[in-house]
Coordinates of C-alpha atoms in Angstrom, one line a residue:
Chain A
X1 CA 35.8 386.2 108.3
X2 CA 36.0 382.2 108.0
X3 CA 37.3 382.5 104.5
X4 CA 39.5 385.1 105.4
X5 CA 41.6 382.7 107.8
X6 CA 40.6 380.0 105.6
X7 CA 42.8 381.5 102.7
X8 CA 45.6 382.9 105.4
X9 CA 46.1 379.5 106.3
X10 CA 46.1 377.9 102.8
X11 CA 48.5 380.4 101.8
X12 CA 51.3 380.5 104.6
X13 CA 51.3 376.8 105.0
X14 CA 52.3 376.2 101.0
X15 CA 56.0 375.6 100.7
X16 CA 56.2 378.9 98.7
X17 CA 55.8 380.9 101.6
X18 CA 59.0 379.4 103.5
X19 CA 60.9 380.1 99.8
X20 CA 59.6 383.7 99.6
X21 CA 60.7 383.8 103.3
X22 CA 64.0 383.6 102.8
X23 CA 63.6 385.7 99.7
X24 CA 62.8 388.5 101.8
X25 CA 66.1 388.3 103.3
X26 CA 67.7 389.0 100.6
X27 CA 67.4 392.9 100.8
X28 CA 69.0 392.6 104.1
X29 CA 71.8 390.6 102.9
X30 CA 72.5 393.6 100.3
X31 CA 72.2 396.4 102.9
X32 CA 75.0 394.7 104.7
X33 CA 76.8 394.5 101.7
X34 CA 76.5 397.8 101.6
X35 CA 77.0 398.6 105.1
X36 CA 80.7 397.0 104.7
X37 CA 81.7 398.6 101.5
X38 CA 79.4 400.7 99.7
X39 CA 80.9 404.5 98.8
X40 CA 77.7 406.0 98.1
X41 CA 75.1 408.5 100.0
X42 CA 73.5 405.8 102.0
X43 CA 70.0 407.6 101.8
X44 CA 70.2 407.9 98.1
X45 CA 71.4 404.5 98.0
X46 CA 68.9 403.0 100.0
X47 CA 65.9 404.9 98.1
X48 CA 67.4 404.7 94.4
X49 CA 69.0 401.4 94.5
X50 CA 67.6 398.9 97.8
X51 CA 63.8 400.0 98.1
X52 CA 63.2 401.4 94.5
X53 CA 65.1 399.3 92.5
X54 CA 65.1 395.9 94.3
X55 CA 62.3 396.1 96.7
X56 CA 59.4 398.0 94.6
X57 CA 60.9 396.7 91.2
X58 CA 61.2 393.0 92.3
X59 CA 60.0 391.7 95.3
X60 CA 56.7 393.2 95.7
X61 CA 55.4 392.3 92.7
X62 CA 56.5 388.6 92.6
X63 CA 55.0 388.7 96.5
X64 CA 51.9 390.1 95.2
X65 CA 52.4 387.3 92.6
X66 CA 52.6 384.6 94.3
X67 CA 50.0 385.4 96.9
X68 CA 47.4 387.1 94.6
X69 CA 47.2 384.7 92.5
X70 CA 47.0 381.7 94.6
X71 CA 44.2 383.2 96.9
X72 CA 41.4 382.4 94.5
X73 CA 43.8 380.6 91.5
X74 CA 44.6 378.0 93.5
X75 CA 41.1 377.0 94.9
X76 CA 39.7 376.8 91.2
X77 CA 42.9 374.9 89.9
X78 CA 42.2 372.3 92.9
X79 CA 38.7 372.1 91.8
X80 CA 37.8 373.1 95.8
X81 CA 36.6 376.3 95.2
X82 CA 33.6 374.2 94.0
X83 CA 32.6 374.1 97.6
X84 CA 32.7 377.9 98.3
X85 CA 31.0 379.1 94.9
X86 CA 28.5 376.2 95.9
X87 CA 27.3 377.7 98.7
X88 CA 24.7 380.9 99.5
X89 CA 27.8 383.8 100.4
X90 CA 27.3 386.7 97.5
X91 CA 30.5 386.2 95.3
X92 CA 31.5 389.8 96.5
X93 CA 32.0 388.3 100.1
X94 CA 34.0 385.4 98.7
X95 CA 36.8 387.4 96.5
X96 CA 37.0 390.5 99.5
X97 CA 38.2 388.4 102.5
X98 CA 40.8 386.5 100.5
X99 CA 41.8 389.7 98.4
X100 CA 42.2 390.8 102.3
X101 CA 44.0 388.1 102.9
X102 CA 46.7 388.0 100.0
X103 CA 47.1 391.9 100.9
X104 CA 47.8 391.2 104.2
X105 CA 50.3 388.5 103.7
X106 CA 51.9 390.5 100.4
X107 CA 52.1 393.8 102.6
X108 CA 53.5 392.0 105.3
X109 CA 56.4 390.3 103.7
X110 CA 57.4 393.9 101.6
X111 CA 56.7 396.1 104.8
X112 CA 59.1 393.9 107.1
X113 CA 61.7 393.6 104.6
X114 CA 62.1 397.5 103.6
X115 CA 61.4 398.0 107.2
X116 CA 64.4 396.0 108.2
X117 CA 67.3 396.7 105.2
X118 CA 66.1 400.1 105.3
X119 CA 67.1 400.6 108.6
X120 CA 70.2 398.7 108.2
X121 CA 71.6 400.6 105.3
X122 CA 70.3 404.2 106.1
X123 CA 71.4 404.0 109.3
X124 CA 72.7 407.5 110.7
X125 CA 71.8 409.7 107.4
X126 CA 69.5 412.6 107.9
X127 CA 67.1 411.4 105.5
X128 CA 67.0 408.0 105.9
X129 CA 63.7 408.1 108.3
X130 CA 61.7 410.1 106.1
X131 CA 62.7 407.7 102.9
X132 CA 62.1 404.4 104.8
X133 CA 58.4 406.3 105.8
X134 CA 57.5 407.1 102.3
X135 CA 58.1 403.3 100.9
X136 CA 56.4 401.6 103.9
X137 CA 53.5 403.7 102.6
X138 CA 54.5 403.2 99.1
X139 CA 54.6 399.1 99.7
X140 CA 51.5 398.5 101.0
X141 CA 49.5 400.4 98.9
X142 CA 51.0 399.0 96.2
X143 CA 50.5 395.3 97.5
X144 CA 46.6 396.2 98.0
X145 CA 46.7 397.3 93.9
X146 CA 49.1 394.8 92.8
X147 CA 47.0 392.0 94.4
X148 CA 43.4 393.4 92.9
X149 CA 45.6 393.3 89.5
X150 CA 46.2 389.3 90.1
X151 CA 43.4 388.7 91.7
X152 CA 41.7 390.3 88.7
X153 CA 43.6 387.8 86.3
X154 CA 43.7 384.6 88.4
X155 CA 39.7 384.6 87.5
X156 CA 40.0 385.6 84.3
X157 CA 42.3 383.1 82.8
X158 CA 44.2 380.0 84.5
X159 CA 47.3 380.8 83.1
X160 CA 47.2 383.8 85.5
X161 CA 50.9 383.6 86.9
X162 CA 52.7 383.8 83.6
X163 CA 50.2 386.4 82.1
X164 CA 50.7 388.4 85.4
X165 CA 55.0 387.3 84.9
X166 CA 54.6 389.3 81.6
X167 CA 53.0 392.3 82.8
X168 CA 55.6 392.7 85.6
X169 CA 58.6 392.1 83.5
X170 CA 57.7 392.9 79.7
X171 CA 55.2 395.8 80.2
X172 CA 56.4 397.5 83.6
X173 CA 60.5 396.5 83.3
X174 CA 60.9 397.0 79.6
X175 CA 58.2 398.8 77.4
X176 CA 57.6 401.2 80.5
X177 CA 61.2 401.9 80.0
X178 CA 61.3 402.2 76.4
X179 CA 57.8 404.5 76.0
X180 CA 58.0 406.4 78.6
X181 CA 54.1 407.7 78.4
X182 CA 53.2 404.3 79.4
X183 CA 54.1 404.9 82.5
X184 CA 50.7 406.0 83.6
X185 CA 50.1 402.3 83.5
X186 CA 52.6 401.0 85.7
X187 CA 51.3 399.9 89.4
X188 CA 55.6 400.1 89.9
X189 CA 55.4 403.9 89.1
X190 CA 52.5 404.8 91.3
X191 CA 54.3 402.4 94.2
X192 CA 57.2 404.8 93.8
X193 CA 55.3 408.1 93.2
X194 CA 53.2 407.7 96.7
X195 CA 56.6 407.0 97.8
X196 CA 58.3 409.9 96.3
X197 CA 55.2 411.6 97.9
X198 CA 55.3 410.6 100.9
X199 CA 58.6 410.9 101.8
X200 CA 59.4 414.1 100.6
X201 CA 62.6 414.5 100.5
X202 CA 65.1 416.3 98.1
X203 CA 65.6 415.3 94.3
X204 CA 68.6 414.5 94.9
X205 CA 67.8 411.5 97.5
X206 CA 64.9 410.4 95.6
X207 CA 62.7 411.1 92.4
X208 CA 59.6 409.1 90.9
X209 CA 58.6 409.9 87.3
X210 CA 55.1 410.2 88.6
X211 CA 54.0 413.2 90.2
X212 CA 52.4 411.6 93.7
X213 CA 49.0 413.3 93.1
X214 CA 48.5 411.2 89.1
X215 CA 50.1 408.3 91.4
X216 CA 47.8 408.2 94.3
X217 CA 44.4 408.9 91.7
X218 CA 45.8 406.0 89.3
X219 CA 46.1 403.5 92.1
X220 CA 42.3 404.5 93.2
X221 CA 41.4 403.7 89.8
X222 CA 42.8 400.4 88.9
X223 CA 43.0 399.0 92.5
X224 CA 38.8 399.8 92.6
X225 CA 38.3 399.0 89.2
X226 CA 40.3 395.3 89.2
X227 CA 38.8 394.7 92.2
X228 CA 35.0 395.2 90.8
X229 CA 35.6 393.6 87.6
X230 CA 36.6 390.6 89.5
X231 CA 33.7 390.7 90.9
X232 CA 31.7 390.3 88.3
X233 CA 33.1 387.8 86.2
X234 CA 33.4 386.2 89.8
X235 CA 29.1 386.4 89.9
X236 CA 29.4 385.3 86.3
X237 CA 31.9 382.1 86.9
X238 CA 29.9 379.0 85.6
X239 CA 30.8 376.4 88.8
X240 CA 32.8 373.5 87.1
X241 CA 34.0 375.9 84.7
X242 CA 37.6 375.4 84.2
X243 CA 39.5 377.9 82.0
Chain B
X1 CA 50.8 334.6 74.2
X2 CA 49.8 331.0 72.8
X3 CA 47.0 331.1 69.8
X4 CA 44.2 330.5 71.5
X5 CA 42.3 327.2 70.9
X6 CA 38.9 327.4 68.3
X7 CA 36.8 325.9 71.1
X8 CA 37.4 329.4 73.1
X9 CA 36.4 331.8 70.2
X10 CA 34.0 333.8 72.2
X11 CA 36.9 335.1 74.5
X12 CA 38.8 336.3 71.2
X13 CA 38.8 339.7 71.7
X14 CA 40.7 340.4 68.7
X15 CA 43.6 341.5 70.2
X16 CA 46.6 341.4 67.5
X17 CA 50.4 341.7 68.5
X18 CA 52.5 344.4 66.9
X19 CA 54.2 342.7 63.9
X20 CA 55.8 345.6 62.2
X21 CA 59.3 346.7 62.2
X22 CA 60.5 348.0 65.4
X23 CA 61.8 350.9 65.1
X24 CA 63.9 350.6 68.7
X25 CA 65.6 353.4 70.6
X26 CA 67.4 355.6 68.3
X27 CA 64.1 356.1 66.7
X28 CA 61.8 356.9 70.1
X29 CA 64.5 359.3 71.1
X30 CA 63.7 361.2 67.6
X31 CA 60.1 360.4 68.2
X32 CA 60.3 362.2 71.5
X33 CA 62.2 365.1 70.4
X34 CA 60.6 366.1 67.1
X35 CA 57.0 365.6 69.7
X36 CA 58.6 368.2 72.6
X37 CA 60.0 370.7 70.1
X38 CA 56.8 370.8 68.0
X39 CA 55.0 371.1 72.1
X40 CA 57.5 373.9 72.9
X41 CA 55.6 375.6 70.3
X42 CA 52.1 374.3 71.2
X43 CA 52.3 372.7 67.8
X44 CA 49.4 369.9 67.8
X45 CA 47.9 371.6 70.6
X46 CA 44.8 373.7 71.3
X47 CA 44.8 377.5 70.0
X48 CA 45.3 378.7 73.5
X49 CA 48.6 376.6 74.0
X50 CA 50.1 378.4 71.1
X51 CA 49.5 382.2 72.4
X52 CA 52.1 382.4 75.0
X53 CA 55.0 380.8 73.0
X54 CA 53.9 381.9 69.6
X55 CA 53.5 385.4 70.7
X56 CA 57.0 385.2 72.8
X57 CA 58.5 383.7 69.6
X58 CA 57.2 387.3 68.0
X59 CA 58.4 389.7 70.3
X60 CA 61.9 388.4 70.0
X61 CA 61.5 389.0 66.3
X62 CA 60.9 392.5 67.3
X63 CA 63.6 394.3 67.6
X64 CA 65.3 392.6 64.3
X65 CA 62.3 394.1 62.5
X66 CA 61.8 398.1 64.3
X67 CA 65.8 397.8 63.1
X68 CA 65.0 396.7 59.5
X69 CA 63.0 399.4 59.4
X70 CA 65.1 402.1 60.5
X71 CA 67.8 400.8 58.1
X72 CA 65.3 401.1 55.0
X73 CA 65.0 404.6 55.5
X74 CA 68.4 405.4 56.9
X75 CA 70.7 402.7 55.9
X76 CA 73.6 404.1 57.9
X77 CA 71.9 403.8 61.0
X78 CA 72.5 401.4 63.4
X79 CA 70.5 401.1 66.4
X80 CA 71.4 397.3 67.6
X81 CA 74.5 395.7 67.3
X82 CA 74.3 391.6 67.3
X83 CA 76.3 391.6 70.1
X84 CA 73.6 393.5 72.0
X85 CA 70.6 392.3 70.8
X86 CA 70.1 389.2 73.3
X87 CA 69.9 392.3 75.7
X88 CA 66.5 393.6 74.8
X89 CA 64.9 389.6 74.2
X90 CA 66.7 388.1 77.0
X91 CA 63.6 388.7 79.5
X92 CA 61.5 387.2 76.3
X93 CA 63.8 384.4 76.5
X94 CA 63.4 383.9 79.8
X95 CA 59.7 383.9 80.1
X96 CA 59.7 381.6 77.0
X97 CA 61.6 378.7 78.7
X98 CA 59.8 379.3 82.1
X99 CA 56.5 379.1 80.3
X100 CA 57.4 375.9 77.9
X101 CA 60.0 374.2 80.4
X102 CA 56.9 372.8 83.0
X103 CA 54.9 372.2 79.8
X104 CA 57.6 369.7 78.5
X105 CA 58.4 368.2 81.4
X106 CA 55.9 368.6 84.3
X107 CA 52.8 366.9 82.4
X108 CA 54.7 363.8 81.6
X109 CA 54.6 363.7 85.7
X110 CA 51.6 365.3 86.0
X111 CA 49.5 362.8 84.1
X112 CA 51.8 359.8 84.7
X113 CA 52.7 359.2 80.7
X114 CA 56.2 358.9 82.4
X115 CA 55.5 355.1 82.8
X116 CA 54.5 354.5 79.3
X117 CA 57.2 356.6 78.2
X118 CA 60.0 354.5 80.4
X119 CA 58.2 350.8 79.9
X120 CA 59.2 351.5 76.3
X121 CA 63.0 351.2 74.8
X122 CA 63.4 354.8 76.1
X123 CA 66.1 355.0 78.9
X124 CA 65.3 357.4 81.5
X125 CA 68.7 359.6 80.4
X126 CA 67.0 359.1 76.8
X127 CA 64.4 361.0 77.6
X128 CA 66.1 363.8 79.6
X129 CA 68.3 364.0 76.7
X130 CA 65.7 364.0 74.2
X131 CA 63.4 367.0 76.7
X132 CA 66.7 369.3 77.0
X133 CA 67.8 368.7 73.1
X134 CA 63.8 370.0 72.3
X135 CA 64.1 372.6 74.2
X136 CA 67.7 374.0 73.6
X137 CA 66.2 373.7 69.8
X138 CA 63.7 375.4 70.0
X139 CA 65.4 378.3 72.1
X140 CA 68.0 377.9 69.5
X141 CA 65.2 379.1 66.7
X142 CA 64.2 382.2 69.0
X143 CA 67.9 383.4 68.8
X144 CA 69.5 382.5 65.6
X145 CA 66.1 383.5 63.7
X146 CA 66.5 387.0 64.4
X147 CA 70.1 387.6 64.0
X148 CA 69.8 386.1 60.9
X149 CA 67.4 388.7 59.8
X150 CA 69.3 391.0 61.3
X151 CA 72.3 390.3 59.5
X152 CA 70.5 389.6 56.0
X153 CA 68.5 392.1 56.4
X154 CA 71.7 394.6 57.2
X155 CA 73.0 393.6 54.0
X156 CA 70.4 394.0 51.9
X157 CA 69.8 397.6 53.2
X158 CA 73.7 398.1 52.5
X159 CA 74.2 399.3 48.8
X160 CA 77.0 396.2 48.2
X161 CA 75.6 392.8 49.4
X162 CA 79.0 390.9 49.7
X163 CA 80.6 394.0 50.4
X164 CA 78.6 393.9 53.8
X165 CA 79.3 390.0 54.0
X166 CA 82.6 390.5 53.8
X167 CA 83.1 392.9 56.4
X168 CA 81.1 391.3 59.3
X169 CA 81.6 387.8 58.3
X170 CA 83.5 387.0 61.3
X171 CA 80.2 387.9 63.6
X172 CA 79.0 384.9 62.5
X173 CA 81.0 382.5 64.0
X174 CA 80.4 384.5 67.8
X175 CA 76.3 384.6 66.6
X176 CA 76.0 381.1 66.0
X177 CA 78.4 380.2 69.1
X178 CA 76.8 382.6 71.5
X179 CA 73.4 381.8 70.6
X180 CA 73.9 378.0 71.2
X181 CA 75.7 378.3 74.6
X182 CA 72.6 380.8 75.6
X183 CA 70.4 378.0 74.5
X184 CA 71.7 375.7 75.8
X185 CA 72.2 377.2 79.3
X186 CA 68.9 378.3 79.7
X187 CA 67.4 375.1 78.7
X188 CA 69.1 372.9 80.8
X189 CA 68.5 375.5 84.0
X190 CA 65.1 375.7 83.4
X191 CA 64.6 372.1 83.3
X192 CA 66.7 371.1 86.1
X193 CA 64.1 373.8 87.8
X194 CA 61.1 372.2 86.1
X195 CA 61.7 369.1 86.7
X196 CA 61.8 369.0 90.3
X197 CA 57.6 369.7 90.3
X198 CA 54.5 368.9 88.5
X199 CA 53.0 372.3 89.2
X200 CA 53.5 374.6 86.7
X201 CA 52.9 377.8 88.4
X202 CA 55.8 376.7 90.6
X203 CA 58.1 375.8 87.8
X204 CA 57.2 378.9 85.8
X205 CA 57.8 381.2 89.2
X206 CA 60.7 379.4 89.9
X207 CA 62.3 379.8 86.6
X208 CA 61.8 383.5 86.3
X209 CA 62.7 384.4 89.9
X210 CA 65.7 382.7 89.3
X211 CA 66.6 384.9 86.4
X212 CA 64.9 387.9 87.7
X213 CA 66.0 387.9 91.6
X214 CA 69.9 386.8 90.5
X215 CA 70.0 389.5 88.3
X216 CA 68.7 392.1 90.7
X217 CA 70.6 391.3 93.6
X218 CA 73.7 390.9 91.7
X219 CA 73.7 394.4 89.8
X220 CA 73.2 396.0 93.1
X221 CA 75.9 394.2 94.5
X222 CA 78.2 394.4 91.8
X223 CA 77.6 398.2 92.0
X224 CA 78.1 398.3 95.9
X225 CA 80.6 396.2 97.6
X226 CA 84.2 396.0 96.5
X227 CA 87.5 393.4 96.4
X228 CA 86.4 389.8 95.7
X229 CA 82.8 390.0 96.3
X230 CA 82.5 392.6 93.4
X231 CA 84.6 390.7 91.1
X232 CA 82.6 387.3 91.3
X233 CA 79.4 388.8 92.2
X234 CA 77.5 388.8 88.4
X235 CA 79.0 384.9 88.3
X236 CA 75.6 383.6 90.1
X237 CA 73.1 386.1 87.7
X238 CA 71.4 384.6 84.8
X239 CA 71.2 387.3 82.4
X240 CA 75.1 389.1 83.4
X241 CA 76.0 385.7 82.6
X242 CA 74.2 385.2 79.1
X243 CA 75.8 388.6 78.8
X244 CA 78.8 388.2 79.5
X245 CA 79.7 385.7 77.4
X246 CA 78.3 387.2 74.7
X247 CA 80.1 390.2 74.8
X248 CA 83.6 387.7 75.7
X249 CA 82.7 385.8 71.7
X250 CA 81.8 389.3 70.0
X251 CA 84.8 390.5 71.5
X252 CA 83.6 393.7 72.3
X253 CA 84.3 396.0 75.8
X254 CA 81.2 397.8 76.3
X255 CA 81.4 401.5 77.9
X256 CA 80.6 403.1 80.7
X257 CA 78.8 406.5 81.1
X258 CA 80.1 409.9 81.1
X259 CA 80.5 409.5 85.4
X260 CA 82.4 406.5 84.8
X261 CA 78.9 404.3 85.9
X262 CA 77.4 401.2 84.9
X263 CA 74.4 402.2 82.7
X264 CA 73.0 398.6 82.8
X265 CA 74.2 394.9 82.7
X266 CA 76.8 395.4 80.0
X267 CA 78.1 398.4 82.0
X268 CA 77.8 396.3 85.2
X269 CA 80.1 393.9 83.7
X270 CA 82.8 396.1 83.2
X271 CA 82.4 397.5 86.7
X272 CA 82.8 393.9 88.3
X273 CA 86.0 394.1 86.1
X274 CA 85.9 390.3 86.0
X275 CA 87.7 388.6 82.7
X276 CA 84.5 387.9 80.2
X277 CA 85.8 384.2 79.4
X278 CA 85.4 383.6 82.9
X279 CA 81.6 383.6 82.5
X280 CA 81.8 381.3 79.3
X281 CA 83.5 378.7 82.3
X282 CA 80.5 379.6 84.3
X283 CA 77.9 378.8 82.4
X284 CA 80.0 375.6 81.4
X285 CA 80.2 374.6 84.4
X286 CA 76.1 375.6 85.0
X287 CA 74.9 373.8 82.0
X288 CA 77.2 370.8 83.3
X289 CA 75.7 371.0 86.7
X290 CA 72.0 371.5 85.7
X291 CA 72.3 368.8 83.2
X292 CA 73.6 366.2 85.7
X293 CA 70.6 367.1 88.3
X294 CA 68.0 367.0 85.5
X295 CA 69.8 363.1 84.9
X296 CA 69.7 362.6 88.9
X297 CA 66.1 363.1 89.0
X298 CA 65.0 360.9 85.6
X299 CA 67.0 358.3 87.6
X300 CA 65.1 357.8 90.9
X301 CA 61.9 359.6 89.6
X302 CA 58.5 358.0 90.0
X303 CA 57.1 356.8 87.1

């Protein structure tokens, strides 16, 4: 529990945190964009465009980013984590509590943004409650396997964040798009297929390429996975080891 | 310093002034340049500093070579114009200068080679000059490269070399034009980002969620409101920009889908219905901007 809070406070009182703040304002700024103008279905809108597009395809995974990376990343860039790896706590109980905590933080940025804009711009439509359900599901899940993912790389390699930039943008924004079988390795599609499942509402409100069952037993997979294999090469990390 | 007297021997250290030629400013400019563009590549670096922009530089050859491809089999297909192809390596693009933009810039500051740098006959706008001229260049190589083999290769796969030539010659003029003022506006905003911090994984985030999060909210945007805010909203996004212009040199309208939708950020453009020389001014007047914060900052720096 110490490292827990130890890690929530070195992550919320870094600078970033204020900047991906106000980033998470941003999706509120569009629903009221849309609020004053837009001519569309505004639970279509709000699934297809706000939370599936912007929210699930942008912000969580630079949140998950920033904070999954940093949790460990940062402490062995610093040269502090030194001082935890030093000490008699299995390596399991050192990664868990600040994988916890990047979640958390992630989960909580996501959650209160698509909370908020959702409301805003489904206001009134039939569907909009069930929608804004299915991706407040859909967020945090996919914060607790996007963060395993980063976690994963941040003690693999400290070049995490731009390795982790190029599976979020290259692999999931462009080859997903291009070959569509990849999809299966996408943590954007399962976000969106728990969502899609979830939410159930018609296809014409929303539709994830994923069916929710392959979603939800992918997300099992590589969540527990990334989070073991970090483990071990965690137990393995020489202390004063660098790269 | 005096030459010291013979009495005091045992205190020559053997220290020797420099008694060459100097080679003065214009020369440590060059120094400094040819140094950050060969960097920008990891050139005279370790192995690992050459994956990420090596294997960027790659990927935007890509495309030019799937196409080649198609067009040895099927010389009548096209399946990129030049005009598009910035659109499928402009998220290679941007990772590339948010990767090598900190690695130019921030560990001059990082590991305080600043002050050698500026107690030299390099001016401090020398050496912003000479980091954004590096950079531009080699951003320059990762467009013009594969257009050119695009093009070439177009040509060869056409039955009648010149005959080819001849007929597309006057995309050359928007290539080489478009891919300079991409260069040169992603450069000098990924500096003026990257120079503001020695920590790279803030500069490389900042870079990309610049590009990424302008792009996002501005499609939606574009898409959704109407009046005024729809015709300036791409103006702040990195890539409609880039785009934008592109299509503006190329001279080419792009279409929308059957429903009369945008079907992406070309499509976006026409829905925002904004002239497309207006976003050559914008990214003039962005490039101008960006290049007179990066000078701001090499003026009061800490060296």
């Amino acid at each position: 529990m110490p490292i827990f809070w130890l890690t929530f406070r070195q992550l919320i009182g870094a600078k970033r945190t204020m900047l991906l703040a106000s980033a998470a304002l941003l999706p509120v700024l569009l629903a009221l964009v849309f609020r004053s103008g837009g001519d569309q279905e505004p639970a279509h809108w709000t699934a297809q465009t706000l939370l599936a597009q912007f929210v699930v395809g942008t912000m969580l995974p630079l949140a998950a980013l920033v904070f999954g990376t940093a949790a460990l990343g940062s402490e062995i860039d610093d040269g502090t984590a030194v001082y935890l790896l030093s000490k008699p706590i299995p390596r399991a109980a050192i990664l868990l509590p600040k994988l916890a905590a990047a979640v958390l933080l992630t989960a909580g940025f996501v959650l209160v943004a698509t909370i908020v804009s959702g409301a805003i711009a489904a206001w009134g439509s039939t569907d909009g409650a069930a929608v804004l359900v299915g991706f407040s599901v859909a967020v945090v899940t996919g914060a607790v396997v996007y963060c395993a993912l980063f976690m994963l790389l941040s003690v693999m390699t400290t070049r995490a964040f731009i390795a982790g930039l190029i599976y979020v943008f290259i692999w999931e924004g462009v080859v997903t798009r291009l070959f569509t079988g990849t999809r299966i390795f996408s943590v954007r599609q399962y976000t969106l297929g728990v969502a899609d499942g979830v939410a159930s509402v018609g296809n014409d409100v929303f539709k994830s390429d994923l069916s929710a069952a392959s979603a939800v037993l992918m997300m099992v997979l590589v969540g527990v996975g990334a989070t073991l294999l970090a483990i071990r090469r965690l137990r393995r990390f020489e202390i004063g080891e660098t790269a | 310093m005096s030459e010291a007297p013979a009495t005091s021997s045992i205190y020559d250290l053997g220290y020797r002034r420099y008694d060459g030629v100097r080679l003065g400013r214009r020369h440590a400019v060059a120094a400094l340049y040819t140094h950050s563009l060969r960097t920008a590549f990891g050139l005279g670096r370790p192995a690992t500093a050459k994956i990420v922009p090596i294997g960027l530089a790659v990927l935007t050859l890509l495309p030019a070579l799937i196409a080649l491809g198609v067009a040895a089999i099927a010389s009548d297909v096209e399946i990129y114009s030049a005009n598009g192809y910035y659109g499928y390596v402009e998220v290679i693009l941007a990772l590339f200068v948010a990767a090598m933009a900190p690695e130019l810039v921030g560990r001059d500051q990082r590991q305080r080679t600043l002050t050698l740098y500026f107690s030299r006959s390099l001016l401090r706008v020398d050496y912003a000059v000479g980091k954004v001229a590096a950079l531009t260049s080699a951003m320059l190589l990762l467009t013009l490269v594969p257009q050119a083999l695009l093009f070439l290769g177009r040509a060869f796969a056409w039955n009648d070399f010149w005959g080819y030539t001849q007929d597309n010659w006057q995309d050359i003029p928007a290539i080489v034009g478009s891919g300079l003022l991409l260069s040169l506006t992603m450069s000098s905003l990924a500096i003026a980002l990257a120079c503001y911090t020695k920590r790279r994984a803030f500069a490389t985030g900042g870079i990309i969620a610049y590009f990424v999060i302008s792009t996002g909210v501005s499609a939606i945007v574009a898409n959704t409101a109407s009046g005024i805010v729809r015709k300036l909203s791409l103006l702040p996004s990195g890539f409609h920009l880039l785009r934008g212009f592109t299509l503006w040199m190329f001279d080419v309208t792009p279409t929308l889908d059957a429903q009369g939708n945008s079907n992406g950020p070309a499509g976006d453009l026409v829905v925002a219905g904004l002239d497309f020389y207006w976003y050559a001014v914008a990214a003039g007047v962005a490039i101008a901007g960006a290049l007179y914060i990066i000078y701001r900052r090499y003026q009061t720096v800490a060296a």
